[in-house]
Tab-separated table of C-alpha atoms and ligand atoms in Angstrom:
chain	number	residue	atom	x	y	z
A	1	MET	CA	-22.041	10.760	9.661
A	2	PRO	CA	-19.031	9.256	7.837
A	3	ALA	CA	-16.227	7.226	9.386
A	4	THR	CA	-12.736	8.617	9.165
A	5	ILE	CA	-9.058	8.152	9.954
A	6	THR	CA	-8.520	9.366	13.533
A	7	SER	CA	-4.845	8.397	13.858
A	8	ILE	CA	-2.052	7.336	11.528
A	9	ALA	CA	1.523	6.043	11.785
A	10	HIS	CA	4.054	4.111	9.731
A	11	TYR	CA	7.201	2.028	10.123
A	12	PHE	CA	10.041	1.200	7.755
A	13	PRO	CA	12.865	-1.138	8.760
A	14	PRO	CA	16.228	0.611	9.279
A	15	ASP	CA	18.368	-1.104	6.618
A	16	VAL	CA	18.627	0.939	3.407
A	17	TYR	CA	19.386	-0.753	0.067
A	18	PRO	CA	20.273	1.811	-2.617
A	19	ASN	CA	20.087	0.898	-6.312
A	20	SER	CA	23.847	0.338	-6.220
A	21	TYR	CA	23.188	-2.779	-4.095
A	22	PHE	CA	21.686	-4.473	-7.189
A	23	GLU	CA	24.408	-3.149	-9.502
A	24	GLN	CA	26.834	-5.365	-7.600
A	25	TYR	CA	25.290	-8.643	-8.813
A	26	LEU	CA	22.623	-7.956	-11.469
A	27	ASP	CA	22.849	-6.551	-14.981
A	28	THR	CA	21.191	-3.283	-14.020
A	29	SER	CA	22.092	0.323	-13.260
A	30	ASP	CA	21.084	3.151	-10.963
A	31	GLU	CA	20.194	5.222	-14.070
A	32	TRP	CA	17.881	2.532	-15.515
A	33	ILE	CA	16.056	2.013	-12.236
A	34	ILE	CA	15.556	5.742	-11.599
A	35	GLU	CA	14.476	6.475	-15.174
A	36	ARG	CA	12.078	3.528	-15.554
A	37	THR	CA	10.632	3.469	-11.996
A	38	GLY	CA	11.601	6.574	-9.980
A	39	ILE	CA	13.094	4.361	-7.249
A	40	ARG	CA	16.453	5.292	-5.664
A	41	GLU	CA	16.479	3.119	-2.551
A	42	ARG	CA	14.285	0.840	-0.456
A	43	ARG	CA	14.267	-0.766	2.993
A	44	PHE	CA	14.421	-4.512	3.622
A	45	ALA	CA	13.836	-6.113	7.012
A	46	LYS	CA	16.758	-8.393	7.811
A	47	ASN	CA	14.739	-10.299	10.404
A	48	GLY	CA	11.182	-10.845	11.493
A	49	ALA	CA	7.861	-11.062	9.696
A	50	THR	CA	5.166	-8.708	8.439
A	51	SER	CA	3.659	-8.518	11.936
A	52	ASP	CA	7.005	-7.151	13.190
A	53	LEU	CA	6.666	-4.263	10.728
A	54	ILE	CA	3.099	-3.634	11.892
A	55	VAL	CA	3.730	-3.671	15.660
A	56	PRO	CA	5.834	-0.466	15.940
A	57	ALA	CA	3.499	1.427	13.589
A	58	ALA	CA	0.427	0.174	15.464
A	59	LYS	CA	1.898	1.155	18.850
A	60	LEU	CA	2.574	4.672	17.597
A	61	CYS	CA	-0.871	4.931	15.979
A	62	ILE	CA	-2.600	3.862	19.218
A	63	GLU	CA	-0.400	6.161	21.336
A	64	ARG	CA	-1.143	9.126	19.069
A	65	ARG	CA	-4.883	8.591	19.541
A	66	GLY	CA	-4.549	8.010	23.282
A	67	ILE	CA	-6.916	5.039	23.148
A	68	GLU	CA	-6.602	2.052	25.506
A	69	LEU	CA	-5.845	-1.403	24.106
A	70	LYS	CA	-9.002	-2.810	25.689
A	71	ASP	CA	-11.080	-0.354	23.646
A	72	ILE	CA	-9.886	-1.578	20.231
A	73	ASP	CA	-12.745	-3.558	18.667
A	74	CYS	CA	-11.354	-4.932	15.410
A	75	ILE	CA	-8.025	-5.473	13.636
A	76	ILE	CA	-7.762	-5.782	9.853
A	77	VAL	CA	-4.436	-6.593	8.199
A	78	ALA	CA	-4.163	-5.991	4.468
A	79	THR	CA	-1.177	-7.952	3.146
A	80	VAL	CA	0.046	-10.447	0.545
A	81	THR	CA	2.924	-11.471	2.788
A	82	PRO	CA	1.107	-12.751	5.883
A	83	ASP	CA	3.260	-14.262	8.616
A	84	TYR	CA	1.548	-17.608	7.852
A	85	LEU	CA	-1.178	-18.790	5.468
A	86	PHE	CA	-3.004	-19.300	8.759
A	87	PRO	CA	-3.550	-18.197	11.449
A	88	ALA	CA	-4.316	-14.707	10.207
A	89	THR	CA	-1.662	-12.050	10.786
A	90	ALA	CA	-4.446	-10.063	12.507
A	91	CYS	CA	-4.343	-12.732	15.264
A	92	VAL	CA	-0.552	-12.496	15.504
A	93	VAL	CA	-0.749	-8.693	15.768
A	94	GLN	CA	-3.527	-8.920	18.387
A	95	ASN	CA	-1.368	-11.228	20.464
A	96	LYS	CA	1.874	-9.254	20.101
A	97	LEU	CA	0.139	-6.009	21.047
A	98	GLY	CA	-1.944	-7.629	23.825
A	99	ILE	CA	-5.266	-6.268	22.568
A	100	PRO	CA	-7.798	-8.147	24.729
A	101	ASN	CA	-11.241	-7.560	23.210
A	102	ALA	CA	-10.827	-7.406	19.435
A	103	TRP	CA	-11.833	-9.652	16.560
A	104	GLY	CA	-10.260	-9.330	13.141
A	105	PHE	CA	-9.061	-10.834	9.909
A	106	ASP	CA	-6.640	-10.523	7.003
A	107	LEU	CA	-7.598	-9.085	3.644
A	108	SER	CA	-5.815	-9.959	0.407
A	109	ALA	CA	-6.007	-7.372	-2.350
A	110	ALA	CA	-2.283	-6.880	-3.065
A	111	CYS	CA	-1.397	-3.271	-3.857
A	112	SER	CA	-5.055	-2.267	-3.384
A	113	GLY	CA	-5.101	-3.903	0.046
A	114	PHE	CA	-5.137	-0.699	2.045
A	115	LEU	CA	-7.977	0.849	0.021
A	116	PHE	CA	-10.111	-2.307	0.122
A	117	ALA	CA	-9.494	-2.655	3.863
A	118	LEU	CA	-10.183	1.052	4.442
A	119	VAL	CA	-13.597	0.794	2.782
A	120	THR	CA	-14.332	-2.432	4.711
A	121	ALA	CA	-13.353	-0.793	8.003
A	122	VAL	CA	-15.368	2.334	7.244
A	123	LYS	CA	-18.491	0.259	6.506
A	124	LEU	CA	-18.019	-1.808	9.685
A	125	VAL	CA	-17.750	1.331	11.787
A	126	GLU	CA	-20.609	3.128	10.017
A	127	SER	CA	-22.876	0.103	10.537
A	128	GLY	CA	-22.376	0.417	14.289
A	129	GLY	CA	-20.995	-3.127	14.414
A	130	VAL	CA	-17.702	-1.903	15.865
A	131	ARG	CA	-16.591	1.406	17.366
A	132	ASN	CA	-13.193	1.312	15.717
A	133	VAL	CA	-10.843	-0.672	13.505
A	134	LEU	CA	-7.064	-0.846	13.745
A	135	LEU	CA	-6.347	-0.921	10.032
A	136	CYS	CA	-2.908	-2.249	9.086
A	137	GLY	CA	-1.440	-2.168	5.566
A	138	ALA	CA	1.886	-3.978	5.599
A	139	ASP	CA	4.111	-6.138	3.451
A	140	LYS	CA	7.474	-7.771	3.792
A	141	MET	CA	7.976	-8.011	0.040
A	142	SER	CA	11.564	-9.202	0.514
A	143	ALA	CA	10.030	-12.533	1.600
A	144	ILE	CA	8.605	-13.234	-1.891
A	145	VAL	CA	10.754	-11.182	-4.296
A	146	ASP	CA	13.083	-13.135	-6.588
A	147	PHE	CA	16.359	-11.339	-5.914
A	148	ASP	CA	17.907	-12.957	-9.007
A	149	ASP	CA	15.337	-11.424	-11.378
A	150	ARG	CA	16.341	-7.847	-12.228
A	151	ALA	CA	12.850	-7.041	-13.556
A	152	GLN	CA	11.318	-7.425	-10.073
A	153	ALA	CA	14.138	-7.326	-7.506
A	154	VAL	CA	14.543	-3.579	-7.827
A	155	LEU	CA	10.837	-2.719	-7.545
A	156	PHE	CA	9.818	-3.627	-4.011
A	157	GLY	CA	10.471	-2.780	-0.369
A	158	ASP	CA	9.234	-3.628	3.135
A	159	GLY	CA	7.044	-1.383	5.304
A	160	ALA	CA	3.868	-0.836	7.275
A	161	GLY	CA	1.218	1.831	7.741
A	162	VAL	CA	-1.471	1.712	10.418
A	163	ALA	CA	-4.604	3.843	10.711
A	164	LEU	CA	-7.372	3.943	13.294
A	165	ILE	CA	-10.880	4.157	11.793
A	166	GLU	CA	-13.691	5.661	13.885
A	167	MET	CA	-16.815	7.730	13.343
A	168	SER	CA	-16.041	11.297	12.386
A	169	GLU	CA	-17.077	14.048	14.778
A	170	ASP	CA	-17.666	16.363	11.823
A	171	PRO	CA	-20.206	15.284	9.166
A	172	GLU	CA	-18.166	17.097	6.500
A	173	LEU	CA	-14.942	15.170	7.157
A	174	GLY	CA	-14.057	11.532	6.571
A	175	VAL	CA	-14.344	8.903	3.852
A	176	LEU	CA	-17.031	10.219	1.520
A	177	ASP	CA	-16.995	7.993	-1.566
A	178	HIS	CA	-15.299	4.966	-3.071
A	179	ILE	CA	-15.096	3.010	-6.322
A	180	LEU	CA	-13.501	-0.447	-6.099
A	181	HIS	CA	-13.018	-3.153	-8.743
A	182	ILE	CA	-11.643	-6.652	-9.212
A	183	ASP	CA	-10.978	-8.479	-12.490
A	184	GLY	CA	-9.570	-12.009	-12.262
A	185	GLU	CA	-8.682	-11.974	-15.989
A	186	GLY	CA	-5.638	-9.958	-14.922
A	187	GLY	CA	-4.520	-12.636	-12.468
A	188	LYS	CA	-2.200	-14.276	-14.968
A	189	PHE	CA	0.070	-11.234	-15.170
A	190	LEU	CA	1.025	-10.973	-11.493
A	191	TYR	CA	0.899	-13.834	-9.015
A	192	GLN	CA	2.692	-16.194	-6.657
A	193	ALA	CA	2.184	-19.622	-8.251
A	194	ALA	CA	2.862	-22.054	-5.443
A	195	GLY	CA	2.213	-22.454	-1.731
A	196	GLY	CA	-1.585	-22.302	-1.908
A	197	SER	CA	-4.041	-25.169	-2.423
A	198	ALA	CA	-3.775	-24.907	-6.226
A	199	LYS	CA	-0.098	-25.831	-6.081
A	200	PRO	CA	1.077	-26.915	-2.641
A	201	ALA	CA	4.747	-26.498	-1.805
A	202	SER	CA	6.972	-29.306	-3.110
A	203	ILE	CA	10.586	-29.817	-4.044
A	204	GLU	CA	9.553	-29.089	-7.646
A	205	THR	CA	7.858	-25.770	-6.808
A	206	VAL	CA	10.950	-24.655	-4.920
A	207	LYS	CA	13.262	-25.724	-7.773
A	208	ASN	CA	11.039	-23.888	-10.279
A	209	ARG	CA	11.142	-20.712	-8.152
A	210	GLU	CA	7.346	-20.724	-7.959
A	211	HIS	CA	7.205	-19.270	-4.461
A	212	TYR	CA	8.461	-15.962	-5.793
A	213	ILE	CA	6.479	-13.241	-7.538
A	214	HIS	CA	5.701	-13.862	-11.191
A	215	GLN	CA	5.154	-10.584	-13.017
A	216	GLU	CA	4.692	-9.558	-16.643
A	217	GLY	CA	5.763	-5.992	-16.080
A	218	GLN	CA	4.520	-4.353	-19.276
A	219	ALA	CA	1.045	-5.903	-19.102
A	220	VAL	CA	0.698	-4.794	-15.473
A	221	PHE	CA	2.056	-1.357	-16.325
A	222	LYS	CA	-0.492	-0.763	-19.107
A	223	ALA	CA	-3.429	-1.979	-17.035
A	224	ALA	CA	-2.285	0.066	-14.015
A	225	VAL	CA	-1.983	3.321	-15.981
A	226	LYS	CA	-5.496	2.939	-17.370
A	227	GLY	CA	-7.135	1.483	-14.258
A	228	MET	CA	-5.774	3.970	-11.752
A	229	ALA	CA	-6.323	7.019	-13.957
A	230	ASP	CA	-9.861	6.018	-15.048
A	231	VAL	CA	-11.077	5.423	-11.531
A	232	SER	CA	-9.476	8.605	-10.172
A	233	VAL	CA	-11.098	10.740	-12.869
A	234	GLU	CA	-14.429	8.956	-12.298
A	235	ILE	CA	-14.418	9.683	-8.563
A	236	MET	CA	-13.583	13.346	-9.231
A	237	LYS	CA	-16.490	13.684	-11.671
A	238	ARG	CA	-18.909	11.882	-9.366
A	239	ASN	CA	-18.075	14.323	-6.546
A	240	ASN	CA	-17.955	17.419	-8.779
A	241	LEU	CA	-14.282	17.960	-8.005
A	242	THR	CA	-12.109	20.040	-10.308
A	243	ASN	CA	-8.326	19.728	-10.307
A	244	ASP	CA	-8.241	22.896	-8.165
A	245	ASP	CA	-10.463	21.244	-5.564
A	246	VAL	CA	-8.192	18.238	-5.020
A	247	ASP	CA	-5.477	19.018	-2.456
A	248	TRP	CA	-3.638	15.698	-2.692
A	249	LEU	CA	-3.578	12.633	-4.881
A	250	VAL	CA	-2.374	9.737	-2.701
A	251	PRO	CA	-1.478	7.056	-5.236
A	252	HIS	CA	-0.186	3.548	-4.757
A	253	GLN	CA	3.580	3.711	-5.311
A	254	ALA	CA	4.385	1.093	-7.985
A	255	ASN	CA	6.138	3.201	-10.593
A	256	LEU	CA	6.612	6.970	-10.837
A	257	ARG	CA	5.497	6.827	-14.479
A	258	ILE	CA	2.148	5.269	-13.469
A	259	ILE	CA	1.744	7.960	-10.793
A	260	SER	CA	2.535	10.810	-13.237
A	261	ALA	CA	0.124	9.421	-15.845
A	262	THR	CA	-2.659	9.359	-13.239
A	263	ALA	CA	-1.879	12.904	-12.094
A	264	ASP	CA	-1.862	14.056	-15.743
A	265	ARG	CA	-5.283	12.584	-16.444
A	266	MET	CA	-6.620	14.305	-13.295
A	267	GLY	CA	-5.057	17.618	-14.370
A	268	LEU	CA	-2.916	17.768	-11.224
A	269	SER	CA	0.616	19.078	-11.014
A	270	MET	CA	3.109	16.806	-9.240
A	271	ASP	CA	3.327	19.160	-6.249
A	272	LYS	CA	-0.157	17.897	-5.304
A	273	VAL	CA	0.887	14.251	-5.439
A	274	MET	CA	2.284	12.285	-2.505
A	275	VAL	CA	5.367	10.385	-3.662
A	276	ASN	CA	7.646	8.287	-1.461
A	277	ILE	CA	8.585	5.597	-4.014
A	278	ASP	CA	12.032	7.185	-4.416
A	279	LYS	CA	13.015	6.219	-0.858
A	280	TYR	CA	10.907	3.148	-0.106
A	281	ALA	CA	9.947	1.564	-3.501
A	282	ASN	CA	6.725	-0.445	-3.748
A	283	THR	CA	5.760	-1.602	-0.251
A	284	THR	CA	2.427	-2.984	-1.572
A	285	ALA	CA	-0.273	-2.482	1.116
A	286	ALA	CA	1.892	0.034	2.993
A	287	THR	CA	2.360	2.644	0.261
A	288	ILE	CA	-0.793	4.714	0.793
A	289	PRO	CA	-0.902	4.743	4.623
A	290	SER	CA	2.838	5.455	4.837
A	291	CYS	CA	2.429	8.458	2.521
A	292	LEU	CA	-0.507	9.752	4.584
A	293	SER	CA	1.482	9.313	7.794
A	294	GLN	CA	4.631	10.983	6.467
A	295	TRP	CA	2.771	13.941	4.975
A	296	TRP	CA	0.722	14.386	8.169
A	297	GLU	CA	3.868	14.207	10.345
A	298	GLN	CA	5.523	16.851	8.180
A	299	GLY	CA	2.506	19.166	8.542
A	300	LYS	CA	1.799	19.090	4.804
A	301	LEU	CA	-1.546	17.329	5.228
A	302	LYS	CA	-4.131	19.607	6.868
A	303	LYS	CA	-7.579	19.156	8.358
A	304	GLY	CA	-10.211	19.535	5.647
A	305	ASP	CA	-7.827	18.695	2.785
A	306	LYS	CA	-9.593	16.899	-0.065
A	307	LEU	CA	-7.822	13.665	-0.952
A	308	VAL	CA	-8.157	11.154	-3.749
A	309	LEU	CA	-6.555	7.835	-2.771
A	310	ALA	CA	-5.952	5.538	-5.768
A	311	SER	CA	-4.491	2.084	-6.259
A	312	PHE	CA	-3.918	-0.746	-8.707
A	313	GLY	CA	-2.580	-4.200	-7.969
A	314	ALA	CA	-2.497	-7.941	-8.515
A	315	GLY	CA	-5.831	-9.602	-9.052
A	316	PHE	CA	-6.331	-7.268	-10.818
A	317	THR	CA	-7.646	-5.049	-8.027
A	318	TRP	CA	-8.050	-1.308	-8.286
A	319	GLY	CA	-9.993	1.606	-6.935
A	320	ALA	CA	-10.220	5.140	-5.600
A	321	VAL	CA	-11.437	6.710	-2.361
A	322	TYR	CA	-12.477	10.320	-1.871
A	323	MET	CA	-11.996	11.640	1.658
A	324	LYS	CA	-11.647	14.884	3.557
A	325	TRP	CA	-8.823	14.653	6.066
A	326	SER	CA	-9.863	15.113	9.693
A	327	LEU	CA	-6.616	15.264	11.710
B	401	COA	N1	17.645	-3.121	-15.115
B	401	COA	C1	17.947	-3.070	-16.423
B	401	COA	N2	17.149	-3.549	-17.378
B	401	COA	C2	15.992	-4.101	-16.992
B	401	COA	C3	15.608	-4.178	-15.641
B	401	COA	C4	16.506	-3.673	-14.687
B	401	COA	N3	16.232	-3.695	-13.365
B	401	COA	N4	14.403	-4.767	-15.567
B	401	COA	C5	14.035	-5.060	-16.817
B	401	COA	N5	14.997	-4.663	-17.676
B	401	COA	C6	15.045	-4.781	-19.128
B	401	COA	C7	14.161	-5.907	-19.651
B	401	COA	O1	14.794	-7.145	-19.499
B	401	COA	C8	14.008	-5.492	-21.082
B	401	COA	O2	15.166	-5.901	-21.781
B	401	COA	P1	15.050	-6.496	-23.263
B	401	COA	O3	14.448	-5.387	-24.071
B	401	COA	O4	16.451	-6.823	-23.578
B	401	COA	O5	14.137	-7.684	-23.140
B	401	COA	C9	14.011	-3.966	-21.015
B	401	COA	O6	14.534	-3.619	-19.723
B	401	COA	C10	12.634	-3.359	-21.153
B	401	COA	O7	11.775	-4.102	-20.333
B	401	COA	P2	10.299	-3.647	-20.092
B	401	COA	O8	9.602	-4.650	-19.229
B	401	COA	O9	9.692	-3.314	-21.418
B	401	COA	O10	10.569	-2.297	-19.294
B	401	COA	P3	9.530	-1.288	-18.765
B	401	COA	O11	9.866	0.044	-19.228
B	401	COA	O12	8.117	-1.780	-18.960
B	401	COA	O13	9.819	-1.304	-17.191
B	401	COA	C11	8.923	-2.271	-15.202
B	401	COA	C12	9.721	-2.504	-16.468
B	401	COA	C13	8.794	-3.587	-14.450
B	401	COA	C14	9.638	-1.243	-14.370
B	401	COA	C15	7.517	-1.733	-15.594
B	401	COA	O14	6.948	-2.558	-16.573
B	401	COA	C16	6.578	-1.645	-14.445
B	401	COA	O15	6.773	-0.854	-13.552
B	401	COA	N6	5.490	-2.415	-14.476
B	401	COA	C17	4.487	-2.368	-13.430
B	401	COA	C18	4.960	-3.090	-12.244
B	401	COA	C19	4.055	-2.910	-11.082
B	401	COA	O16	3.521	-1.875	-10.901
B	401	COA	N7	3.907	-3.947	-10.272
B	401	COA	C20	3.231	-3.924	-9.033
B	401	COA	C21	1.775	-4.036	-9.101
B	401	COA	S1	0.972	-2.516	-9.201
């Protein structure tokens, strides 16, 4: 019997920043941003931390399932913007929600965070080690984005998606296959240089802007197009899925051009692809669960639908999950 997603919810902060916000102080334009990325606006949290994005989504997710807080066994938070380097944001979330009997941890896989954490949660549940996992994918990217660098400021947003993972009641439905990869050779193209043990925070690191994201956009773009498309096609082949069989591609939302290239390679038309990058930009670990939640809320995601979830991110990390939706 596979494990599956038994509840889903998301949260975006209320303050909307359209592309015109950046036009006011950077050498950029609404046209450039839309054409090169597909992004029109994003949300930034004016206050609070990543855990404050998770809490409202988690409350809704738990309420939708009708489960009691005392019955939650494990909390996993996938994020690259933890509240603190330690303690884990999972502990902060546990405390803010008042979940009495859980253990948990944070997982760092950047834009692949939700997929890596989903597979981890599924294996924990399937092993019988826990009955359920509150799986949180969330990032407050505004905490680490360099707002003076036009090549990254426009790309990111803040958000959270939370799923509950439990055993499926139907052997046909749930998470059925996964392919995950890491390749540290790609680390040099996308990273946060300072603040860890390799380069502790100092006056110099602050002056050199080393606590912000460092990204070589074109190198990441090329690797993402290949990585996400290859792994999505591979998981289709391995599960004998034709393009007709796949109901939805649920891709990480980094750039609309990366998403379209993946859909093309899979032979899917864009009406089978979940896209919310236009309104929320790249929310890192929150992109995939927020898409699932929005599409489910809107009634577009149906029980039994065949989904390919696909991601690519810093590390490099990338992968695909094949699941049949069970809500
Ligand atoms: N507005 C206007 N011009 C911009 C700009 C902006 N916001 N950002 C970059 N440019 C400029 C560059 O400075 C460059 O100018 P130059 O030719 O004078 O040097 C020009 O646009 C082309 O830059 P380039 O990097 O080649 O553009 P691109 O088409 O590759 O698009 C990204 C840039 C960042 C949108 C794209 O590379 C990308 O999406 N990469 C992947 C990012 C990603 O997914 N990251 C998250 C991890 S998955």
